Amino acid sequence: MGEVDPAFIQEPEHRPKISYIEGQGIPLIDLSPIHSPDNVSAIEGLVKEIGSACKEWGFFQVINHGVPLEKREKIYSASRKFSALSAEEKSKVRKSEKKVYGHYDNEHTKNVKDWREVFDFTINDPITVPASPEPDDEEVTEWKNQWPQYPPELREVCQEYTQEMVKLAYKLMELIALSLGLPADRFHGFFKDQTSYIRLNHYNPCPAPHLALGLGRHQDSGVLTILNEDDVGGLEVKRKTDGEWVRVKSAPDAYIINIGDTTQVWTNDEYESVEHRVVVNSERERFSIAFFLHASSYTMVEPLEELTSEQNPAKYRAYSWGKFITHRKRSNFQKLSVENVQINHFKISK
């Protein structure tokens, strides 16, 4: 099987099982009603489905989402070409503490190294964020994209794909708002200068898939994640009912959607962000593309007024999204002695 660097080896209790449970029950939702909004009863049914998926799983898949197949094929093709470049060529756009977007193959989750390489780019280039996570530091800085020379089409293909992701994310957030009894556009104001980004993931075959993970267990810190993966698969979700890890089997032409921590806070725990991870394959490489919907950096994240009451008081104190992501990004380049900042650090104790 070959040797594996100990930095990749998970603690025994977090290692993946070779046999796995396939995720029966993860909702598959047909979004066609959004393309004919006059059909009120179909929209109402869709809203109900979205609400129960968010509540019961925190994950669901969508089909008939309106993202053209051609745009997905183009971004996968460009991603494959980029991942095939030499290490020297990829290092020209390497991420660092100063350049937080670009290529990286040294990311840690829960202080264990992930078996993958990524290429990140922000959808608003550049974005302005706090220069440090310190509460009293008012200095700001800019985060900019780095684009490689090859493949030459990568930048344009990524920008075209971005437009499709933003459209889909807004539609999904409207459905989520309606499922909570809120106006459809309730969340739109949080995304005026959104800090959303896209990540191209590449997982090489791993000689020890029982010891390492492509991506360790975690919850997404943003609002919503829209994932497209190839046919190799490997995403596992922690089932809320019993804490078992279940493998998501991607439906053809589907996107996998999950609720992030920001939405958990906004909904005051009505909808919860769920832990997930990615297992690796010993024979086949895997590609996936993730869009992370994030609020504007000046957003103060806190439970929405409409979803709190005397009977259901706010469970979190407000925190600055910009400071939060600055803290998170910094930790990508330093092994931490303590757990990274999490929403539970803002939980109000009773």
mmCIF file of C-alpha atoms in Angstrom:
data_model
loop_
_atom_site.group_PDB
_atom_site.id
_atom_site.type_symbol
_atom_site.label_atom_id
_atom_site.label_comp_id
_atom_site.label_asym_id
_atom_site.label_seq_id
_atom_site.Cartn_x
_atom_site.Cartn_y
_atom_site.Cartn_z
ATOM 1 C CA MET A 1 0.000 0.000 0.000
ATOM 2 C CA GLY A 2 2.996 2.330 0.359
ATOM 3 C CA GLU A 3 3.906 4.709 3.129
ATOM 4 C CA VAL A 4 1.700 7.612 4.172
ATOM 5 C CA ASP A 5 3.056 10.716 5.870
ATOM 6 C CA PRO A 6 1.849 10.617 9.519
ATOM 7 C CA ALA A 7 0.513 14.201 9.078
ATOM 8 C CA PHE A 8 -2.383 12.691 7.087
ATOM 9 C CA ILE A 9 -3.311 9.953 9.545
ATOM 10 C CA GLN A 10 -6.576 10.464 11.412
ATOM 11 C CA GLU A 11 -7.084 9.498 15.049
ATOM 12 C CA PRO A 12 -8.596 5.969 15.193
ATOM 13 C CA GLU A 13 -12.085 7.230 16.117
ATOM 14 C CA HIS A 14 -12.180 9.515 13.047
ATOM 15 C CA ARG A 15 -10.924 7.063 10.450
ATOM 16 C CA PRO A 16 -13.369 6.121 7.690
ATOM 17 C CA LYS A 17 -14.877 2.645 7.577
ATOM 18 C CA ILE A 18 -14.166 0.593 4.481
ATOM 19 C CA SER A 19 -17.797 -0.533 4.342
ATOM 20 C CA TYR A 20 -20.233 2.345 4.447
ATOM 21 C CA ILE A 21 -23.918 3.203 4.691
ATOM 22 C CA GLU A 22 -25.335 4.792 1.558
ATOM 23 C CA GLY A 23 -27.320 7.906 2.382
ATOM 24 C CA GLN A 24 -30.847 6.740 1.751
ATOM 25 C CA GLY A 25 -33.195 9.492 2.768
ATOM 26 C CA ILE A 26 -31.057 12.508 1.850
ATOM 27 C CA PRO A 27 -33.786 14.485 0.072
ATOM 28 C CA LEU A 28 -33.647 14.868 -3.713
ATOM 29 C CA ILE A 29 -35.580 18.016 -4.600
ATOM 30 C CA ASP A 30 -36.818 18.973 -8.051
ATOM 31 C CA LEU A 31 -36.498 22.742 -8.520
ATOM 32 C CA SER A 32 -38.594 22.918 -11.725
ATOM 33 C CA PRO A 33 -41.400 24.921 -10.008
ATOM 34 C CA ILE A 34 -39.074 27.962 -9.692
ATOM 35 C CA HIS A 35 -38.988 28.174 -13.492
ATOM 36 C CA SER A 36 -42.794 28.614 -13.581
ATOM 37 C CA PRO A 37 -43.496 30.824 -10.525
ATOM 38 C CA ASP A 38 -47.201 31.159 -11.375
ATOM 39 C CA ASN A 39 -47.802 27.610 -10.180
ATOM 40 C CA VAL A 40 -48.458 28.594 -6.566
ATOM 41 C CA SER A 41 -49.240 25.126 -5.207
ATOM 42 C CA ALA A 42 -46.050 23.667 -6.752
ATOM 43 C CA ILE A 43 -43.966 26.466 -5.188
ATOM 44 C CA GLU A 44 -45.643 25.874 -1.804
ATOM 45 C CA GLY A 45 -44.823 22.163 -2.039
ATOM 46 C CA LEU A 46 -41.220 22.965 -2.936
ATOM 47 C CA VAL A 47 -40.877 25.388 0.004
ATOM 48 C CA LYS A 48 -42.174 22.685 2.358
ATOM 49 C CA GLU A 49 -39.681 20.148 0.981
ATOM 50 C CA ILE A 50 -36.787 22.586 1.399
ATOM 51 C CA GLY A 51 -37.831 23.355 4.977
ATOM 52 C CA SER A 52 -38.027 19.717 6.062
ATOM 53 C CA ALA A 53 -34.697 18.897 4.315
ATOM 54 C CA CYS A 54 -32.986 21.770 6.161
ATOM 55 C CA LYS A 55 -34.491 20.675 9.467
ATOM 56 C CA GLU A 56 -34.016 16.907 9.225
ATOM 57 C CA TRP A 57 -30.728 16.612 7.324
ATOM 58 C CA GLY A 58 -29.095 20.019 6.818
ATOM 59 C CA PHE A 59 -28.273 18.526 3.384
ATOM 60 C CA PHE A 60 -30.239 17.916 0.199
ATOM 61 C CA GLN A 61 -29.716 17.487 -3.534
ATOM 62 C CA VAL A 62 -31.356 19.548 -6.260
ATOM 63 C CA ILE A 63 -32.149 18.707 -9.886
ATOM 64 C CA ASN A 64 -33.615 20.900 -12.662
ATOM 65 C CA HIS A 65 -31.613 23.751 -11.119
ATOM 66 C CA GLY A 66 -31.056 25.635 -14.382
ATOM 67 C CA VAL A 67 -27.226 25.521 -14.431
ATOM 68 C CA PRO A 68 -26.233 24.641 -18.027
ATOM 69 C CA LEU A 69 -24.318 21.369 -18.369
ATOM 70 C CA GLU A 70 -21.897 23.060 -20.781
ATOM 71 C CA LYS A 71 -20.709 25.486 -18.079
ATOM 72 C CA ARG A 72 -20.079 22.622 -15.664
ATOM 73 C CA GLU A 73 -18.179 20.656 -18.290
ATOM 74 C CA LYS A 74 -16.005 23.675 -19.087
ATOM 75 C CA ILE A 75 -15.000 24.325 -15.479
ATOM 76 C CA TYR A 76 -14.237 20.629 -14.883
ATOM 77 C CA SER A 77 -12.095 20.535 -18.022
ATOM 78 C CA ALA A 78 -10.142 23.642 -16.922
ATOM 79 C CA SER A 79 -9.790 22.259 -13.387
ATOM 80 C CA ARG A 80 -8.338 18.980 -14.702
ATOM 81 C CA LYS A 81 -5.866 20.849 -16.907
ATOM 82 C CA PHE A 82 -4.734 22.991 -13.969
ATOM 83 C CA SER A 83 -4.308 20.000 -11.622
ATOM 84 C CA ALA A 84 -2.150 18.261 -14.266
ATOM 85 C CA LEU A 85 0.408 21.108 -14.213
ATOM 86 C CA SER A 86 3.803 20.627 -12.595
ATOM 87 C CA ALA A 87 4.211 21.497 -8.918
ATOM 88 C CA GLU A 88 6.539 24.330 -9.977
ATOM 89 C CA GLU A 89 3.895 25.843 -12.258
ATOM 90 C CA LYS A 90 1.165 25.574 -9.599
ATOM 91 C CA SER A 91 3.439 27.136 -6.981
ATOM 92 C CA LYS A 92 3.372 30.406 -8.971
ATOM 93 C CA VAL A 93 -0.188 30.948 -7.695
ATOM 94 C CA ARG A 94 0.295 29.409 -4.257
ATOM 95 C CA LYS A 95 -1.860 30.681 -1.388
ATOM 96 C CA SER A 96 -0.192 32.347 1.600
ATOM 97 C CA GLU A 97 -1.185 34.502 4.563
ATOM 98 C CA LYS A 98 -0.980 37.574 2.310
ATOM 99 C CA LYS A 99 -2.437 35.909 -0.818
ATOM 100 C CA VAL A 100 -5.370 33.939 0.542
ATOM 101 C CA TYR A 101 -6.708 32.753 -2.844
ATOM 102 C CA GLY A 102 -4.961 30.433 -5.283
ATOM 103 C CA HIS A 103 -3.515 26.917 -5.180
ATOM 104 C CA TYR A 104 -2.815 25.042 -1.936
ATOM 105 C CA ASP A 105 -1.979 21.459 -1.030
ATOM 106 C CA ASN A 106 -1.182 21.796 2.655
ATOM 107 C CA GLU A 107 -4.546 22.455 4.281
ATOM 108 C CA HIS A 108 -5.347 20.994 7.703
ATOM 109 C CA THR A 109 -8.806 20.252 9.110
ATOM 110 C CA LYS A 110 -8.923 19.705 12.881
ATOM 111 C CA ASN A 111 -5.092 19.838 12.742
ATOM 112 C CA VAL A 112 -4.813 16.772 10.459
ATOM 113 C CA LYS A 113 -3.622 17.241 6.871
ATOM 114 C CA ASP A 114 -6.221 16.792 4.122
ATOM 115 C CA TRP A 115 -5.436 14.456 1.208
ATOM 116 C CA ARG A 116 -6.236 16.962 -1.555
ATOM 117 C CA GLU A 117 -5.195 20.088 -3.389
ATOM 118 C CA VAL A 118 -7.429 23.093 -3.965
ATOM 119 C CA PHE A 119 -7.643 26.198 -6.113
ATOM 120 C CA ASP A 120 -9.706 29.037 -4.590
ATOM 121 C CA PHE A 121 -10.980 32.263 -6.119
ATOM 122 C CA THR A 122 -13.288 34.939 -4.742
ATOM 123 C CA ILE A 123 -16.292 35.927 -6.833
ATOM 124 C CA ASN A 124 -15.870 39.670 -6.078
ATOM 125 C CA ASP A 125 -12.293 40.578 -6.881
ATOM 126 C CA PRO A 126 -10.864 42.142 -4.799
ATOM 127 C CA ILE A 127 -12.746 42.020 -1.502
ATOM 128 C CA THR A 128 -12.104 44.291 1.481
ATOM 129 C CA VAL A 129 -11.797 42.550 4.855
ATOM 130 C CA PRO A 130 -10.418 43.317 8.333
ATOM 131 C CA ALA A 131 -6.612 43.173 8.405
ATOM 132 C CA SER A 132 -6.676 41.136 11.626
ATOM 133 C CA PRO A 133 -9.169 39.247 13.805
ATOM 134 C CA GLU A 134 -8.436 41.535 16.775
ATOM 135 C CA PRO A 135 -11.715 43.252 17.835
ATOM 136 C CA ASP A 136 -10.204 46.746 18.245
ATOM 137 C CA ASP A 137 -8.130 46.736 15.056
ATOM 138 C CA GLU A 138 -10.012 48.815 12.468
ATOM 139 C CA GLU A 139 -7.441 48.432 9.699
ATOM 140 C CA VAL A 140 -8.652 46.746 6.501
ATOM 141 C CA THR A 141 -6.904 44.893 3.701
ATOM 142 C CA GLU A 142 -7.756 43.583 0.244
ATOM 143 C CA TRP A 143 -7.845 39.935 -0.775
ATOM 144 C CA LYS A 144 -7.263 39.405 -4.502
ATOM 145 C CA ASN A 145 -7.390 36.473 -6.878
ATOM 146 C CA GLN A 146 -4.324 34.908 -8.466
ATOM 147 C CA TRP A 147 -4.827 33.385 -11.913
ATOM 148 C CA PRO A 148 -2.349 30.977 -13.513
ATOM 149 C CA GLN A 149 -1.111 31.432 -17.083
ATOM 150 C CA TYR A 150 -2.315 27.948 -17.947
ATOM 151 C CA PRO A 151 -4.924 26.876 -18.801
ATOM 152 C CA PRO A 152 -5.544 30.279 -20.460
ATOM 153 C CA GLU A 153 -9.334 29.832 -20.335
ATOM 154 C CA LEU A 154 -9.481 29.137 -16.570
ATOM 155 C CA ARG A 155 -10.293 32.681 -15.486
ATOM 156 C CA GLU A 156 -13.106 33.270 -17.984
ATOM 157 C CA VAL A 157 -14.629 29.815 -17.436
ATOM 158 C CA CYS A 158 -14.595 30.328 -13.656
ATOM 159 C CA GLN A 159 -16.196 33.767 -13.932
ATOM 160 C CA GLU A 160 -18.988 32.416 -16.163
ATOM 161 C CA TYR A 161 -19.633 29.568 -13.743
ATOM 162 C CA THR A 162 -19.730 32.017 -10.835
ATOM 163 C CA GLN A 163 -22.711 33.860 -12.342
ATOM 164 C CA GLU A 164 -24.676 30.596 -12.436
ATOM 165 C CA MET A 165 -23.807 29.805 -8.814
ATOM 166 C CA VAL A 166 -24.890 33.235 -7.564
ATOM 167 C CA LYS A 167 -28.242 32.901 -9.384
ATOM 168 C CA LEU A 168 -28.833 29.438 -7.923
ATOM 169 C CA ALA A 169 -27.751 30.506 -4.416
ATOM 170 C CA TYR A 170 -30.207 33.432 -4.431
ATOM 171 C CA LYS A 171 -33.064 31.133 -5.554
ATOM 172 C CA LEU A 172 -32.236 28.676 -2.777
ATOM 173 C CA MET A 173 -32.030 31.427 -0.140
ATOM 174 C CA GLU A 174 -35.461 32.693 -1.269
ATOM 175 C CA LEU A 175 -36.916 29.206 -0.792
ATOM 176 C CA ILE A 176 -35.230 28.888 2.614
ATOM 177 C CA ALA A 177 -36.603 32.304 3.658
ATOM 178 C CA LEU A 178 -40.132 31.284 2.605
ATOM 179 C CA SER A 179 -39.779 27.985 4.497
ATOM 180 C CA LEU A 180 -39.122 30.026 7.658
ATOM 181 C CA GLY A 181 -42.198 32.194 7.080
ATOM 182 C CA LEU A 182 -40.060 35.173 5.994
ATOM 183 C CA PRO A 183 -40.303 37.330 2.829
ATOM 184 C CA ALA A 184 -38.479 35.696 -0.116
ATOM 185 C CA ASP A 185 -35.863 38.469 -0.275
ATOM 186 C CA ARG A 186 -35.173 38.549 3.485
ATOM 187 C CA PHE A 187 -31.541 37.424 3.119
ATOM 188 C CA HIS A 188 -30.608 39.376 -0.038
ATOM 189 C CA GLY A 189 -29.334 42.427 1.835
ATOM 190 C CA PHE A 190 -26.547 40.389 3.455
ATOM 191 C CA PHE A 191 -24.882 39.745 0.081
ATOM 192 C CA LYS A 192 -24.366 43.250 -1.348
ATOM 193 C CA ASP A 193 -20.555 42.899 -1.093
ATOM 194 C CA GLN A 194 -20.544 39.166 -0.520
ATOM 195 C CA THR A 195 -17.300 37.370 0.354
ATOM 196 C CA SER A 196 -18.397 34.172 -1.423
ATOM 197 C CA TYR A 197 -15.770 32.062 -3.148
ATOM 198 C CA ILE A 198 -15.384 28.934 -5.256
ATOM 199 C CA ARG A 199 -13.028 26.043 -4.569
ATOM 200 C CA LEU A 200 -11.839 23.576 -7.205
ATOM 201 C CA ASN A 201 -10.995 20.345 -5.341
ATOM 202 C CA HIS A 202 -8.701 17.594 -6.613
ATOM 203 C CA TYR A 203 -8.210 14.397 -4.607
ATOM 204 C CA ASN A 204 -5.425 12.113 -5.847
ATOM 205 C CA PRO A 205 -5.723 8.340 -5.306
ATOM 206 C CA CYS A 206 -4.620 7.541 -1.750
ATOM 207 C CA PRO A 207 -2.668 4.390 -0.799
ATOM 208 C CA ALA A 208 -4.267 4.313 2.675
ATOM 209 C CA PRO A 209 -7.943 5.292 2.347
ATOM 210 C CA HIS A 210 -8.652 3.657 5.716
ATOM 211 C CA LEU A 211 -6.249 6.033 7.537
ATOM 212 C CA ALA A 212 -6.535 9.405 5.766
ATOM 213 C CA LEU A 213 -9.392 11.670 4.677
ATOM 214 C CA GLY A 214 -9.599 13.895 1.626
ATOM 215 C CA LEU A 215 -11.233 16.458 3.885
ATOM 216 C CA GLY A 216 -11.610 15.958 7.625
ATOM 217 C CA ARG A 217 -14.863 16.287 9.551
ATOM 218 C CA HIS A 218 -16.106 19.871 9.724
ATOM 219 C CA GLN A 219 -19.085 22.191 9.363
ATOM 220 C CA ASP A 220 -19.123 24.983 6.785
ATOM 221 C CA SER A 221 -18.921 28.395 8.409
ATOM 222 C CA GLY A 222 -20.815 30.339 5.730
ATOM 223 C CA VAL A 223 -24.447 30.632 4.677
ATOM 224 C CA LEU A 224 -24.875 27.844 2.137
ATOM 225 C CA THR A 225 -22.662 25.500 0.101
ATOM 226 C CA ILE A 226 -23.443 24.318 -3.435
ATOM 227 C CA LEU A 227 -21.343 21.309 -4.424
ATOM 228 C CA ASN A 228 -20.997 19.491 -7.717
ATOM 229 C CA GLU A 229 -18.919 16.313 -7.748
ATOM 230 C CA ASP A 230 -17.802 13.807 -10.351
ATOM 231 C CA ASP A 231 -18.945 10.178 -10.385
ATOM 232 C CA VAL A 232 -16.210 8.967 -7.987
ATOM 233 C CA GLY A 233 -18.070 10.300 -4.932
ATOM 234 C CA GLY A 234 -16.794 10.316 -1.371
ATOM 235 C CA LEU A 235 -18.819 12.914 0.522
ATOM 236 C CA GLU A 236 -20.097 11.610 3.863
ATOM 237 C CA VAL A 237 -22.659 13.334 6.087
ATOM 238 C CA LYS A 238 -23.187 12.777 9.807
ATOM 239 C CA ARG A 239 -26.818 11.710 10.097
ATOM 240 C CA LYS A 240 -28.659 13.772 12.700
ATOM 241 C CA THR A 241 -30.841 10.923 13.955
ATOM 242 C CA ASP A 242 -28.020 8.611 15.101
ATOM 243 C CA GLY A 243 -24.644 10.265 14.403
ATOM 244 C CA GLU A 244 -23.712 7.636 11.776
ATOM 245 C CA TRP A 245 -21.629 8.654 8.757
ATOM 246 C CA VAL A 246 -23.592 8.104 5.543
ATOM 247 C CA ARG A 247 -22.236 8.325 1.990
ATOM 248 C CA VAL A 248 -24.003 10.733 -0.363
ATOM 249 C CA LYS A 249 -24.706 9.176 -3.742
ATOM 250 C CA SER A 250 -24.908 12.041 -6.216
ATOM 251 C CA ALA A 251 -27.955 11.908 -8.455
ATOM 252 C CA PRO A 252 -27.131 12.499 -12.136
ATOM 253 C CA ASP A 253 -26.969 16.214 -12.976
ATOM 254 C CA ALA A 254 -27.565 17.186 -9.323
ATOM 255 C CA TYR A 255 -26.053 19.707 -6.947
ATOM 256 C CA ILE A 256 -25.558 18.846 -3.282
ATOM 257 C CA ILE A 257 -26.613 21.679 -0.982
ATOM 258 C CA ASN A 258 -25.856 22.135 2.691
ATOM 259 C CA ILE A 259 -26.710 24.706 5.326
ATOM 260 C CA GLY A 260 -23.765 26.565 6.883
ATOM 261 C CA ASP A 261 -23.127 27.881 10.386
ATOM 262 C CA THR A 262 -24.210 31.434 9.489
ATOM 263 C CA THR A 263 -27.677 30.154 8.568
ATOM 264 C CA GLN A 264 -27.770 28.166 11.803
ATOM 265 C CA VAL A 265 -27.186 31.397 13.732
ATOM 266 C CA TRP A 266 -29.622 33.453 11.621
ATOM 267 C CA THR A 267 -32.347 30.834 12.191
ATOM 268 C CA ASN A 268 -31.500 30.569 15.907
ATOM 269 C CA ASP A 269 -30.843 26.797 15.557
ATOM 270 C CA GLU A 270 -34.083 26.157 13.629
ATOM 271 C CA TYR A 271 -31.866 24.870 10.800
ATOM 272 C CA GLU A 272 -28.567 23.315 11.831
ATOM 273 C CA SER A 273 -25.276 23.083 10.000
ATOM 274 C CA VAL A 274 -24.221 19.417 9.822
ATOM 275 C CA GLU A 275 -20.794 17.823 10.076
ATOM 276 C CA HIS A 276 -19.454 16.227 6.901
ATOM 277 C CA ARG A 277 -16.174 14.867 5.479
ATOM 278 C CA VAL A 278 -14.699 13.418 2.279
ATOM 279 C CA VAL A 279 -13.206 9.939 2.021
ATOM 280 C CA VAL A 280 -10.516 9.101 -0.530
ATOM 281 C CA ASN A 281 -10.266 6.414 -3.162
ATOM 282 C CA SER A 282 -7.260 4.133 -3.580
ATOM 283 C CA GLU A 283 -7.669 3.811 -7.358
ATOM 284 C CA ARG A 284 -9.366 6.880 -8.810
ATOM 285 C CA GLU A 285 -8.753 10.607 -8.551
ATOM 286 C CA ARG A 286 -11.770 12.742 -7.716
ATOM 287 C CA PHE A 287 -12.765 16.257 -8.714
ATOM 288 C CA SER A 288 -15.442 18.480 -7.209
ATOM 289 C CA ILE A 289 -16.403 22.148 -7.319
ATOM 290 C CA ALA A 290 -17.802 23.926 -4.267
ATOM 291 C CA PHE A 291 -19.430 27.354 -4.142
ATOM 292 C CA PHE A 292 -19.510 28.891 -0.656
ATOM 293 C CA LEU A 293 -22.142 31.611 -0.210
ATOM 294 C CA HIS A 294 -20.787 34.103 2.349
ATOM 295 C CA ALA A 295 -22.152 37.399 3.653
ATOM 296 C CA SER A 296 -20.529 40.833 3.201
ATOM 297 C CA SER A 297 -17.524 41.244 5.502
ATOM 298 C CA TYR A 298 -19.198 44.076 7.483
ATOM 299 C CA THR A 299 -22.182 41.855 8.405
ATOM 300 C CA MET A 300 -22.836 41.282 12.094
ATOM 301 C CA VAL A 301 -24.111 37.700 12.268
ATOM 302 C CA GLU A 302 -26.858 37.159 14.847
ATOM 303 C CA PRO A 303 -30.285 35.483 15.100
ATOM 304 C CA LEU A 304 -32.921 37.254 13.005
ATOM 305 C CA GLU A 305 -35.349 39.339 15.029
ATOM 306 C CA GLU A 306 -38.359 37.673 13.393
ATOM 307 C CA LEU A 307 -37.180 34.240 14.555
ATOM 308 C CA THR A 308 -36.614 35.153 18.204
ATOM 309 C CA SER A 309 -39.148 35.904 20.927
ATOM 310 C CA GLU A 310 -39.535 35.889 24.685
ATOM 311 C CA GLN A 311 -40.267 32.152 24.473
ATOM 312 C CA ASN A 312 -37.411 31.589 22.007
ATOM 313 C CA PRO A 313 -34.659 34.084 22.921
ATOM 314 C CA ALA A 314 -31.507 34.562 20.821
ATOM 315 C CA LYS A 315 -29.107 31.666 21.349
ATOM 316 C CA TYR A 316 -26.038 33.516 19.974
ATOM 317 C CA ARG A 317 -24.449 36.865 20.547
ATOM 318 C CA ALA A 318 -23.590 38.915 17.440
ATOM 319 C CA TYR A 319 -20.186 38.472 15.808
ATOM 320 C CA SER A 320 -18.418 40.196 12.922
ATOM 321 C CA TRP A 321 -18.319 38.016 9.813
ATOM 322 C CA GLY A 322 -15.203 39.832 8.551
ATOM 323 C CA LYS A 323 -13.287 39.199 11.783
ATOM 324 C CA PHE A 324 -14.482 35.590 11.782
ATOM 325 C CA ILE A 325 -13.184 34.823 8.274
ATOM 326 C CA THR A 326 -9.926 36.677 8.899
ATOM 327 C CA HIS A 327 -9.353 34.406 11.904
ATOM 328 C CA ARG A 328 -10.293 31.327 9.862
ATOM 329 C CA LYS A 329 -8.057 32.205 6.893
ATOM 330 C CA ARG A 330 -5.069 32.847 9.155
ATOM 331 C CA SER A 331 -5.452 29.394 10.693
ATOM 332 C CA ASN A 332 -5.132 27.755 7.238
ATOM 333 C CA PHE A 333 -1.438 28.575 7.334
ATOM 334 C CA GLN A 334 -0.668 27.847 10.982
ATOM 335 C CA LYS A 335 -1.202 24.685 12.962
ATOM 336 C CA LEU A 336 -3.322 25.730 15.930
ATOM 337 C CA SER A 337 -2.822 24.695 19.516
ATOM 338 C CA VAL A 338 -6.539 25.198 20.163
ATOM 339 C CA GLU A 339 -9.679 24.601 18.114
ATOM 340 C CA ASN A 340 -10.340 27.151 15.387
ATOM 341 C CA VAL A 341 -13.016 29.799 16.006
ATOM 342 C CA GLN A 342 -16.509 28.206 15.834
ATOM 343 C CA ILE A 343 -20.072 29.496 16.204
ATOM 344 C CA ASN A 344 -20.373 27.712 19.542
ATOM 345 C CA HIS A 345 -17.865 30.283 20.906
ATOM 346 C CA PHE A 346 -20.706 32.838 20.489
ATOM 347 C CA LYS A 347 -23.397 30.679 22.030
ATOM 348 C CA ILE A 348 -25.232 32.345 24.915
ATOM 349 C CA SER A 349 -25.101 30.047 27.937
ATOM 350 C CA LYS A 350 -28.374 29.720 29.811
#
